[in-house]
Amino acid sequence: MKTKIDPLSVVAMVVTVVSISATAPLTAAGSASPLAMAFWRNCLGFAVLGPFLLLLRRREVVRVARGERALLRREQWRPLVFGFLAATALALHFAAFMTSTRLTSVAMSTALVATQPVWQALIAAGQGARTSRRTWAGLALSVVGAAAAAGLDIESGGTALLGDLLALAGALAQAGYTALSERSRADVSTPLYSTFTSLVCGVELLVVCWLADIPLTGFDRATQWSLLGLLVLPQLLGLGALNFALGRTSATTMSILLLLETPVAALTAWWLMGQHIKPATVPGLLLIIVGVTIVLTSGNAEGAAAQQGAYRPEIPPYPAHAPYAPRPLPTPGHVAFRHGAERDPRVDWARYHESPTVRFTYHGAGAFDTVHLRRPRVDEDDPEPEPWPRR
């Protein structure tokens, strides 16, 4: 299928990269405890996602509130437990990543936390998923780049090395969040799941701040502006532009573009805070970006091999919140529809080899609505595109 990138999509991609790149500099610029800022970020995120949830999934919320979904049935306990574990992993990601921005440079923190796809691929390999040689090559490059970039911090030790380790822990926690989310949200829409994880993260971080006696109020003006910036830029503009761009391009493309967060965040920190990049760390940072790019693009090669019959990946379960009632799939070789007839969306569902709403997450931000059930793109050369029924 052809993908047309129009100027509006390019603007959305630029806004996404710039907005999300402001996360680390804004966190580093604040003077409050990173755990307190992580709490307020999730609290503000819940305040933003809640109204959108009521607007986009009001019927689903009503069904859950009335118990029609029977979320606490025996078979639902397992997804619920995985959901809590995923939210806990996300809280660990926020705590580790936001703390690392205070202990090491913004460039090192963002580059090391961007290795999340590397850890995610290792988790998938540990679960028995097939891993290509190209993916292993990207993993090796990322590991070498991380070791080279952190070489100076390893020699000097101290807080910089601790910040590097916390950034890696944040990447691992983010990968764990993604892996656990795949097991917990098969029957829950993305808006409801995102709101749920933000709520759980906020409550858990609130408990940690209370036990550690970390103040949550009385911040200076710089910290208040930083919290406002975290709400407006990555949470509102970044998430909004991200979802708009994901409706026009693939999740793999956006994941690769978001690797630009490292240089953009480093330039922002240099401009606002006078934080310079050590020349000796540049080769390692570049190796990290190249290695992660190889890991991300290897999924496309595996999808092409699947279409050629090398292997067929498992198709994710069809969600219960889909707008059409499931029907039996048509027999192979007979996928014909009359003009104007309703099309079973599971036919389009089975064509996708990646799950942007689950796999595409960045600092806790994922696609707010499912893009699997969007209107399928039609080749420009097709004279009569199939109509999509309205309801």
C-alpha positions as a Markdown table, in Angstrom:
| # | Residue | x | y | z |
|---|---|---|---|---|
| 1 | Met | 0.0 | 0.0 | 0.0 |
| 2 | Lys | 1.2 | 3.5 | -0.7 |
| 3 | Thr | 1.6 | 6.0 | 2.0 |
| 4 | Lys | 1.4 | 9.6 | 1.1 |
| 5 | Ile | 3.2 | 12.0 | 3.5 |
| 6 | Asp | 1.5 | 15.4 | 3.1 |
| 7 | Pro | 2.8 | 18.6 | 4.5 |
| 8 | Leu | 0.4 | 18.4 | 7.5 |
| 9 | Ser | 1.8 | 15.0 | 8.4 |
| 10 | Val | 5.3 | 16.4 | 8.3 |
| 11 | Val | 4.3 | 19.3 | 10.6 |
| 12 | Ala | 2.8 | 16.8 | 13.0 |
| 13 | Met | 6.0 | 14.7 | 13.0 |
| 14 | Val | 8.1 | 17.8 | 13.7 |
| 15 | Val | 5.8 | 18.9 | 16.6 |
| 16 | Thr | 5.9 | 15.3 | 18.0 |
| 17 | Val | 9.7 | 15.1 | 18.0 |
| 18 | Val | 10.2 | 18.7 | 19.4 |
| 19 | Ser | 7.5 | 18.3 | 22.1 |
| 20 | Ile | 8.7 | 14.9 | 23.4 |
| 21 | Ser | 12.3 | 16.0 | 23.2 |
| 22 | Ala | 11.5 | 18.7 | 25.8 |
| 23 | Thr | 10.8 | 16.0 | 28.5 |
| 24 | Ala | 14.4 | 15.6 | 29.7 |
| 25 | Pro | 15.5 | 19.3 | 29.6 |
| 26 | Leu | 12.3 | 20.4 | 31.5 |
| 27 | Thr | 12.9 | 17.7 | 34.1 |
| 28 | Ala | 16.5 | 18.6 | 34.6 |
| 29 | Ala | 15.6 | 22.3 | 34.8 |
| 30 | Gly | 13.4 | 21.8 | 37.8 |
| 31 | Ser | 14.6 | 22.0 | 41.4 |
| 32 | Ala | 12.0 | 19.7 | 43.0 |
| 33 | Ser | 12.6 | 16.0 | 43.7 |
| 34 | Pro | 12.4 | 14.0 | 40.4 |
| 35 | Leu | 9.9 | 11.6 | 42.2 |
| 36 | Ala | 7.7 | 14.6 | 43.0 |
| 37 | Met | 7.9 | 15.8 | 39.4 |
| 38 | Ala | 7.1 | 12.2 | 38.2 |
| 39 | Phe | 4.0 | 12.1 | 40.4 |
| 40 | Trp | 2.8 | 15.5 | 39.1 |
| 41 | Arg | 3.4 | 14.4 | 35.5 |
| 42 | Asn | 1.2 | 11.3 | 35.9 |
| 43 | Cys | -1.3 | 13.3 | 37.9 |
| 44 | Leu | -1.6 | 15.9 | 35.2 |
| 45 | Gly | -1.6 | 13.1 | 32.6 |
| 46 | Phe | -4.6 | 11.5 | 34.3 |
| 47 | Ala | -6.3 | 14.9 | 34.4 |
| 48 | Val | -5.8 | 15.2 | 30.6 |
| 49 | Leu | -6.7 | 11.6 | 29.7 |
| 50 | Gly | -9.8 | 11.4 | 31.9 |
| 51 | Pro | -11.9 | 14.0 | 29.9 |
| 52 | Phe | -10.8 | 12.5 | 26.6 |
| 53 | Leu | -11.8 | 9.0 | 27.9 |
| 54 | Leu | -15.3 | 10.3 | 28.7 |
| 55 | Leu | -15.5 | 11.8 | 25.2 |
| 56 | Leu | -14.2 | 8.9 | 23.2 |
| 57 | Arg | -15.2 | 5.9 | 25.3 |
| 58 | Arg | -18.2 | 7.1 | 27.3 |
| 59 | Arg | -20.2 | 3.9 | 26.5 |
| 60 | Glu | -17.3 | 1.7 | 27.5 |
| 61 | Val | -16.9 | 3.5 | 30.8 |
| 62 | Val | -20.6 | 3.2 | 31.5 |
| 63 | Arg | -20.4 | -0.6 | 30.8 |
| 64 | Val | -17.5 | -1.0 | 33.1 |
| 65 | Ala | -19.2 | 1.0 | 35.8 |
| 66 | Arg | -22.3 | -1.1 | 35.6 |
| 67 | Gly | -20.3 | -4.3 | 35.6 |
| 68 | Glu | -21.5 | -5.5 | 32.2 |
| 69 | Arg | -17.9 | -6.3 | 31.3 |
| 70 | Ala | -17.6 | -8.4 | 34.4 |
| 71 | Leu | -14.0 | -7.3 | 34.8 |
| 72 | Leu | -13.6 | -9.3 | 38.0 |
| 73 | Arg | -14.6 | -12.7 | 36.6 |
| 74 | Arg | -12.2 | -15.5 | 37.2 |
| 75 | Glu | -10.8 | -15.2 | 33.6 |
| 76 | Gln | -10.3 | -11.5 | 34.0 |
| 77 | Trp | -8.1 | -11.6 | 37.1 |
| 78 | Arg | -5.0 | -12.5 | 35.1 |
| 79 | Pro | -5.2 | -9.4 | 32.7 |
| 80 | Leu | -6.0 | -7.2 | 35.7 |
| 81 | Val | -2.9 | -8.4 | 37.5 |
| 82 | Phe | -0.7 | -7.9 | 34.4 |
| 83 | Gly | -2.3 | -4.4 | 34.1 |
| 84 | Phe | -1.2 | -3.5 | 37.6 |
| 85 | Leu | 2.3 | -4.9 | 37.0 |
| 86 | Ala | 2.5 | -2.9 | 33.7 |
| 87 | Ala | 1.5 | 0.3 | 35.5 |
| 88 | Thr | 4.1 | -0.4 | 38.2 |
| 89 | Ala | 6.8 | -0.9 | 35.5 |
| 90 | Leu | 5.7 | 2.5 | 34.0 |
| 91 | Ala | 6.0 | 4.2 | 37.4 |
| 92 | Leu | 9.6 | 2.7 | 37.7 |
| 93 | His | 10.4 | 4.1 | 34.3 |
| 94 | Phe | 9.3 | 7.6 | 35.2 |
| 95 | Ala | 11.1 | 7.5 | 38.5 |
| 96 | Ala | 14.4 | 6.2 | 37.0 |
| 97 | Phe | 14.4 | 8.2 | 33.8 |
| 98 | Met | 13.5 | 11.6 | 35.5 |
| 99 | Thr | 16.0 | 11.0 | 38.2 |
| 100 | Ser | 18.8 | 10.2 | 35.7 |
| 101 | Thr | 18.3 | 13.6 | 34.0 |
| 102 | Arg | 19.6 | 15.2 | 37.3 |
| 103 | Leu | 22.6 | 12.9 | 37.7 |
| 104 | Thr | 24.0 | 12.7 | 34.1 |
| 105 | Ser | 23.8 | 14.8 | 31.0 |
| 106 | Val | 20.5 | 15.1 | 29.1 |
| 107 | Ala | 22.1 | 13.6 | 26.0 |
| 108 | Met | 23.3 | 10.5 | 27.9 |
| 109 | Ser | 19.9 | 10.1 | 29.7 |
| 110 | Thr | 17.8 | 10.3 | 26.5 |
| 111 | Ala | 20.2 | 8.1 | 24.4 |
| 112 | Leu | 20.3 | 5.3 | 27.0 |
| 113 | Val | 16.6 | 5.4 | 27.7 |
| 114 | Ala | 16.0 | 5.2 | 23.9 |
| 115 | Thr | 17.4 | 1.7 | 24.0 |
| 116 | Gln | 14.0 | 0.5 | 25.1 |
| 117 | Pro | 13.4 | -1.4 | 21.8 |
| 118 | Val | 16.6 | -3.3 | 22.4 |
| 119 | Trp | 15.4 | -4.6 | 25.8 |
| 120 | Gln | 12.0 | -5.2 | 24.3 |
| 121 | Ala | 13.5 | -7.4 | 21.6 |
| 122 | Leu | 15.5 | -9.3 | 24.3 |
| 123 | Ile | 12.3 | -9.9 | 26.3 |
| 124 | Ala | 10.5 | -11.2 | 23.2 |
| 125 | Ala | 13.5 | -13.5 | 22.4 |
| 126 | Gly | 13.3 | -14.8 | 26.0 |
| 127 | Gln | 9.6 | -15.6 | 25.5 |
| 128 | Gly | 10.5 | -17.7 | 22.4 |
| 129 | Ala | 9.9 | -15.2 | 19.7 |
| 130 | Arg | 12.0 | -15.6 | 16.5 |
| 131 | Thr | 14.8 | -13.0 | 16.4 |
| 132 | Ser | 16.6 | -12.3 | 13.1 |
| 133 | Arg | 20.3 | -11.8 | 12.6 |
| 134 | Arg | 19.7 | -8.2 | 11.7 |
| 135 | Thr | 18.0 | -7.7 | 15.1 |
| 136 | Trp | 20.9 | -9.2 | 16.9 |
| 137 | Ala | 23.3 | -7.0 | 15.0 |
| 138 | Gly | 21.4 | -3.9 | 16.1 |
| 139 | Leu | 21.4 | -5.2 | 19.7 |
| 140 | Ala | 25.2 | -5.6 | 19.5 |
| 141 | Leu | 25.7 | -2.1 | 18.1 |
| 142 | Ser | 23.5 | -0.6 | 20.8 |
| 143 | Val | 25.4 | -2.4 | 23.6 |
| 144 | Val | 28.8 | -1.3 | 22.2 |
| 145 | Gly | 27.5 | 2.3 | 21.8 |
| 146 | Ala | 26.2 | 2.4 | 25.3 |
| 147 | Ala | 29.5 | 1.1 | 26.7 |
| 148 | Ala | 31.5 | 3.6 | 24.6 |
| 149 | Ala | 29.3 | 6.6 | 25.5 |
| 150 | Ala | 29.4 | 5.7 | 29.2 |
| 151 | Gly | 33.1 | 5.1 | 29.2 |
| 152 | Leu | 34.0 | 8.5 | 30.7 |
| 153 | Asp | 31.3 | 8.1 | 33.4 |
| 154 | Ile | 32.6 | 4.6 | 34.2 |
| 155 | Glu | 36.2 | 6.0 | 34.7 |
| 156 | Ser | 35.1 | 9.0 | 36.8 |
| 157 | Gly | 32.3 | 7.1 | 38.7 |
| 158 | Gly | 30.1 | 9.1 | 41.0 |
| 159 | Thr | 26.7 | 10.5 | 40.2 |
| 160 | Ala | 27.2 | 10.5 | 36.4 |
| 161 | Leu | 27.6 | 6.7 | 36.4 |
| 162 | Leu | 24.6 | 6.3 | 38.6 |
| 163 | Gly | 22.6 | 8.5 | 36.2 |
| 164 | Asp | 23.6 | 6.3 | 33.3 |
| 165 | Leu | 22.5 | 3.1 | 35.2 |
| 166 | Leu | 19.2 | 4.7 | 36.1 |
| 167 | Ala | 18.6 | 5.7 | 32.4 |
| 168 | Leu | 19.2 | 2.0 | 31.4 |
| 169 | Ala | 16.9 | 0.9 | 34.2 |
| 170 | Gly | 14.3 | 3.3 | 32.8 |
| 171 | Ala | 14.6 | 1.8 | 29.4 |
| 172 | Leu | 14.3 | -1.7 | 30.8 |
| 173 | Ala | 11.2 | -0.7 | 32.8 |
| 174 | Gln | 9.6 | 0.8 | 29.7 |
| 175 | Ala | 10.2 | -2.4 | 27.8 |
| 176 | Gly | 8.7 | -4.4 | 30.7 |
| 177 | Tyr | 5.7 | -2.1 | 30.6 |
| 178 | Thr | 5.2 | -2.8 | 26.9 |
| 179 | Ala | 5.6 | -6.6 | 27.3 |
| 180 | Leu | 3.2 | -6.7 | 30.3 |
| 181 | Ser | 0.6 | -4.5 | 28.5 |
| 182 | Glu | 0.4 | -7.0 | 25.6 |
| 183 | Arg | -0.8 | -9.5 | 28.1 |
| 184 | Ser | -3.3 | -7.3 | 29.9 |
| 185 | Arg | -5.1 | -5.1 | 27.4 |
| 186 | Ala | -6.5 | -7.4 | 24.7 |
| 187 | Asp | -10.1 | -6.5 | 25.7 |
| 188 | Val | -9.6 | -2.9 | 26.8 |
| 189 | Ser | -9.5 | 0.1 | 24.6 |
| 190 | Thr | -6.4 | 2.3 | 24.5 |
| 191 | Pro | -7.9 | 5.4 | 26.1 |
| 192 | Leu | -9.2 | 3.4 | 29.1 |
| 193 | Tyr | -5.9 | 1.5 | 29.5 |
| 194 | Ser | -3.9 | 4.7 | 29.3 |
| 195 | Thr | -6.1 | 6.4 | 31.9 |
| 196 | Phe | -5.9 | 3.4 | 34.2 |
| 197 | Thr | -2.0 | 3.2 | 34.0 |
| 198 | Ser | -1.7 | 7.0 | 34.6 |
| 199 | Leu | -4.0 | 6.6 | 37.7 |
| 200 | Val | -2.0 | 3.7 | 39.1 |
| 201 | Cys | 1.3 | 5.4 | 38.4 |
| 202 | Gly | 0.2 | 8.5 | 40.2 |
| 203 | Val | -1.1 | 6.6 | 43.2 |
| 204 | Glu | 2.1 | 4.5 | 43.5 |
| 205 | Leu | 4.4 | 7.5 | 43.2 |
| 206 | Leu | 2.3 | 9.4 | 45.7 |
| 207 | Val | 2.8 | 6.5 | 48.2 |
| 208 | Val | 6.6 | 6.6 | 47.6 |
| 209 | Cys | 6.8 | 10.3 | 48.0 |
| 210 | Trp | 4.7 | 10.1 | 51.3 |
| 211 | Leu | 6.9 | 7.3 | 52.7 |
| 212 | Ala | 10.1 | 9.1 | 51.7 |
| 213 | Asp | 8.7 | 12.4 | 53.1 |
| 214 | Ile | 9.2 | 14.2 | 49.7 |
| 215 | Pro | 7.3 | 17.5 | 49.5 |
| 216 | Leu | 4.8 | 17.8 | 46.7 |
| 217 | Thr | 4.1 | 21.5 | 47.0 |
| 218 | Gly | 5.9 | 24.7 | 47.6 |
| 219 | Phe | 7.9 | 24.6 | 44.4 |
| 220 | Asp | 9.8 | 27.6 | 43.1 |
| 221 | Arg | 8.8 | 29.4 | 39.9 |
| 222 | Ala | 11.3 | 27.4 | 37.7 |
| 223 | Thr | 9.8 | 24.1 | 38.8 |
| 224 | Gln | 6.3 | 25.3 | 38.3 |
| 225 | Trp | 7.1 | 26.4 | 34.7 |
| 226 | Ser | 8.8 | 23.0 | 34.1 |
| 227 | Leu | 5.7 | 21.1 | 35.3 |
| 228 | Leu | 3.5 | 23.3 | 33.1 |
| 229 | Gly | 5.9 | 22.6 | 30.2 |
| 230 | Leu | 5.6 | 18.9 | 30.8 |
| 231 | Leu | 1.9 | 19.1 | 30.6 |
| 232 | Val | 1.7 | 21.4 | 27.5 |
| 233 | Leu | 4.5 | 20.0 | 25.4 |
| 234 | Pro | 4.9 | 16.2 | 25.7 |
| 235 | Gln | 1.5 | 15.5 | 27.2 |
| 236 | Leu | -0.8 | 17.7 | 25.1 |
| 237 | Leu | 1.1 | 18.7 | 21.9 |
| 238 | Gly | 3.3 | 15.7 | 21.8 |
| 239 | Leu | 0.6 | 13.1 | 22.4 |
| 240 | Gly | -1.9 | 14.9 | 20.1 |
| 241 | Ala | 0.5 | 15.3 | 17.2 |
| 242 | Leu | 1.7 | 11.7 | 17.8 |
| 243 | Asn | -1.8 | 10.3 | 17.4 |
| 244 | Phe | -2.4 | 12.4 | 14.3 |
| 245 | Ala | 0.8 | 11.3 | 12.7 |
| 246 | Leu | 0.2 | 7.6 | 13.5 |
| 247 | Gly | -3.1 | 7.9 | 11.5 |
| 248 | Arg | -1.0 | 8.8 | 8.4 |
| 249 | Thr | 2.2 | 6.8 | 8.8 |
| 250 | Ser | 3.5 | 3.6 | 10.4 |
| 251 | Ala | 4.5 | 3.2 | 14.0 |
| 252 | Thr | 8.0 | 2.0 | 12.9 |
| 253 | Thr | 8.5 | 5.3 | 11.0 |
| 254 | Met | 7.5 | 7.3 | 14.1 |
| 255 | Ser | 9.7 | 5.2 | 16.4 |
| 256 | Ile | 12.7 | 5.9 | 14.2 |
| 257 | Leu | 11.9 | 9.6 | 14.0 |
| 258 | Leu | 11.7 | 9.8 | 17.8 |
| 259 | Leu | 15.3 | 8.7 | 18.0 |
| 260 | Leu | 16.0 | 12.3 | 17.1 |
| 261 | Glu | 15.0 | 13.1 | 20.7 |
| 262 | Thr | 18.6 | 12.6 | 21.8 |
| 263 | Pro | 20.2 | 15.4 | 19.6 |
| 264 | Val | 17.2 | 17.7 | 19.9 |
| 265 | Ala | 17.1 | 17.3 | 23.7 |
| 266 | Ala | 20.9 | 17.8 | 23.9 |
| 267 | Leu | 20.7 | 21.0 | 21.9 |
| 268 | Thr | 17.8 | 22.2 | 24.1 |
| 269 | Ala | 19.8 | 21.5 | 27.2 |
| 270 | Trp | 22.8 | 23.4 | 25.8 |
| 271 | Trp | 20.7 | 26.4 | 24.8 |
| 272 | Leu | 18.7 | 26.6 | 28.1 |
| 273 | Met | 21.1 | 25.2 | 30.6 |
| 274 | Gly | 24.5 | 25.6 | 29.0 |
| 275 | Gln | 25.0 | 21.8 | 29.2 |
| 276 | His | 27.7 | 20.7 | 26.7 |
| 277 | Ile | 28.1 | 17.3 | 25.1 |
| 278 | Lys | 31.5 | 15.6 | 25.7 |
| 279 | Pro | 33.1 | 15.0 | 22.3 |
| 280 | Ala | 34.3 | 11.6 | 23.4 |
| 281 | Thr | 30.7 | 10.4 | 23.9 |
| 282 | Val | 29.4 | 11.4 | 20.4 |
| 283 | Pro | 30.6 | 8.1 | 18.7 |
| 284 | Gly | 28.9 | 6.0 | 21.3 |
| 285 | Leu | 25.6 | 8.0 | 21.1 |
| 286 | Leu | 25.6 | 7.6 | 17.3 |
| 287 | Leu | 26.1 | 3.9 | 17.6 |
| 288 | Ile | 23.2 | 3.7 | 20.0 |
| 289 | Ile | 20.9 | 5.5 | 17.5 |
| 290 | Val | 22.1 | 3.3 | 14.6 |
| 291 | Gly | 21.7 | 0.1 | 16.6 |
| 292 | Val | 18.2 | 1.0 | 17.8 |
| 293 | Thr | 17.2 | 2.0 | 14.2 |
| 294 | Ile | 18.3 | -1.5 | 12.9 |
| 295 | Val | 16.3 | -3.2 | 15.6 |
| 296 | Leu | 13.2 | -1.1 | 14.7 |
| 297 | Thr | 13.5 | -1.7 | 11.0 |
| 298 | Ser | 14.1 | -5.4 | 11.4 |
| 299 | Gly | 10.4 | -5.8 | 12.2 |
| 300 | Asn | 9.6 | -4.7 | 8.6 |
| 301 | Ala | 12.0 | -7.4 | 7.2 |
| 302 | Glu | 10.4 | -10.0 | 9.4 |
| 303 | Gly | 6.9 | -8.9 | 8.2 |
| 304 | Ala | 8.0 | -9.2 | 4.6 |
| 305 | Ala | 9.3 | -12.7 | 5.3 |
| 306 | Ala | 6.0 | -13.6 | 6.8 |
| 307 | Gln | 4.1 | -12.5 | 3.7 |
| 308 | Gln | 6.4 | -14.7 | 1.6 |
| 309 | Gly | 5.6 | -17.7 | 3.7 |
| 310 | Ala | 8.8 | -17.9 | 5.8 |
| 311 | Tyr | 6.7 | -17.8 | 9.0 |
| 312 | Arg | 3.4 | -16.3 | 10.2 |
| 313 | Pro | 3.4 | -14.2 | 13.3 |
| 314 | Glu | 0.6 | -14.6 | 15.8 |
| 315 | Ile | -2.3 | -12.2 | 15.0 |
| 316 | Pro | -3.4 | -10.3 | 18.1 |
| 317 | Pro | -6.9 | -11.1 | 19.4 |
| 318 | Tyr | -9.7 | -9.1 | 17.9 |
| 319 | Pro | -10.8 | -6.6 | 20.6 |
| 320 | Ala | -14.3 | -6.7 | 22.1 |
| 321 | His | -14.5 | -2.8 | 21.8 |
| 322 | Ala | -14.5 | -3.0 | 18.0 |
| 323 | Pro | -17.3 | -1.1 | 16.3 |
| 324 | Tyr | -18.6 | -4.2 | 14.4 |
| 325 | Ala | -19.8 | -7.5 | 15.7 |
| 326 | Pro | -17.4 | -10.4 | 14.8 |
| 327 | Arg | -18.5 | -12.6 | 11.9 |
| 328 | Pro | -17.0 | -15.9 | 10.7 |
| 329 | Leu | -13.9 | -15.2 | 8.5 |
| 330 | Pro | -14.4 | -15.9 | 4.8 |
| 331 | Thr | -12.9 | -19.1 | 3.4 |
| 332 | Pro | -9.4 | -18.7 | 1.9 |
| 333 | Gly | -9.4 | -17.6 | -1.7 |
| 334 | His | -12.9 | -16.2 | -1.5 |
| 335 | Val | -12.6 | -12.7 | 0.0 |
| 336 | Ala | -15.1 | -11.0 | -2.2 |
| 337 | Phe | -17.5 | -8.3 | -1.1 |
| 338 | Arg | -20.4 | -6.9 | -3.0 |
| 339 | His | -20.3 | -3.2 | -3.7 |
| 340 | Gly | -21.7 | -1.4 | -0.6 |
| 341 | Ala | -21.8 | -4.5 | 1.5 |
| 342 | Glu | -20.4 | -4.4 | 5.1 |
| 343 | Arg | -16.8 | -5.6 | 5.3 |
| 344 | Asp | -15.7 | -7.7 | 8.2 |
| 345 | Pro | -12.9 | -5.6 | 9.8 |
| 346 | Arg | -11.1 | -8.7 | 11.0 |
| 347 | Val | -10.0 | -9.2 | 7.4 |
| 348 | Asp | -8.0 | -5.9 | 7.6 |
| 349 | Trp | -7.0 | -6.7 | 11.2 |
| 350 | Ala | -5.2 | -9.8 | 10.1 |
| 351 | Arg | -3.1 | -7.9 | 7.6 |
| 352 | Tyr | -1.2 | -5.9 | 10.2 |
| 353 | His | 2.1 | -7.3 | 11.5 |
| 354 | Glu | 2.8 | -4.6 | 14.1 |
| 355 | Ser | 0.7 | -3.3 | 17.0 |
| 356 | Pro | 1.2 | 0.5 | 17.2 |
| 357 | Thr | -1.2 | 0.9 | 20.1 |
| 358 | Val | 0.6 | -1.6 | 22.2 |
| 359 | Arg | 4.2 | -1.7 | 21.0 |
| 360 | Phe | 4.5 | 2.0 | 20.3 |
| 361 | Thr | 5.1 | 3.7 | 23.7 |
| 362 | Tyr | 7.6 | 6.4 | 24.5 |
| 363 | His | 8.1 | 7.7 | 28.0 |
| 364 | Gly | 4.6 | 6.3 | 28.8 |
| 365 | Ala | 2.9 | 7.9 | 25.8 |
| 366 | Gly | 1.2 | 5.6 | 23.4 |
| 367 | Ala | -1.3 | 5.9 | 20.7 |
| 368 | Phe | -4.5 | 7.2 | 22.4 |
| 369 | Asp | -6.9 | 5.4 | 20.1 |
| 370 | Thr | -6.6 | 2.2 | 18.1 |
| 371 | Val | -5.3 | 2.6 | 14.6 |
| 372 | His | -5.9 | -1.0 | 13.7 |
| 373 | Leu | -9.6 | -0.2 | 13.1 |
| 374 | Arg | -9.0 | 3.0 | 11.1 |
| 375 | Arg | -10.3 | 3.2 | 7.5 |
| 376 | Pro | -7.8 | 1.2 | 5.4 |
| 377 | Arg | -5.7 | 3.1 | 2.9 |
| 378 | Val | -6.5 | 2.5 | -0.7 |
| 379 | Asp | -3.9 | 2.6 | -3.5 |
| 380 | Glu | -4.2 | 5.7 | -5.7 |
| 381 | Asp | -4.4 | 3.4 | -8.8 |
| 382 | Asp | -7.5 | 1.7 | -7.5 |
| 383 | Pro | -10.4 | 3.2 | -9.6 |
| 384 | Glu | -13.2 | 2.0 | -7.2 |
| 385 | Pro | -12.2 | 1.9 | -3.6 |
| 386 | Glu | -14.4 | -0.2 | -1.4 |
| 387 | Pro | -16.9 | 1.9 | 0.6 |
| 388 | Trp | -16.5 | 1.8 | 4.4 |
| 389 | Pro | -20.0 | 1.5 | 5.9 |
| 390 | Arg | -21.1 | 4.2 | 8.3 |
| 391 | Arg | -23.0 | 3.7 | 11.5 |
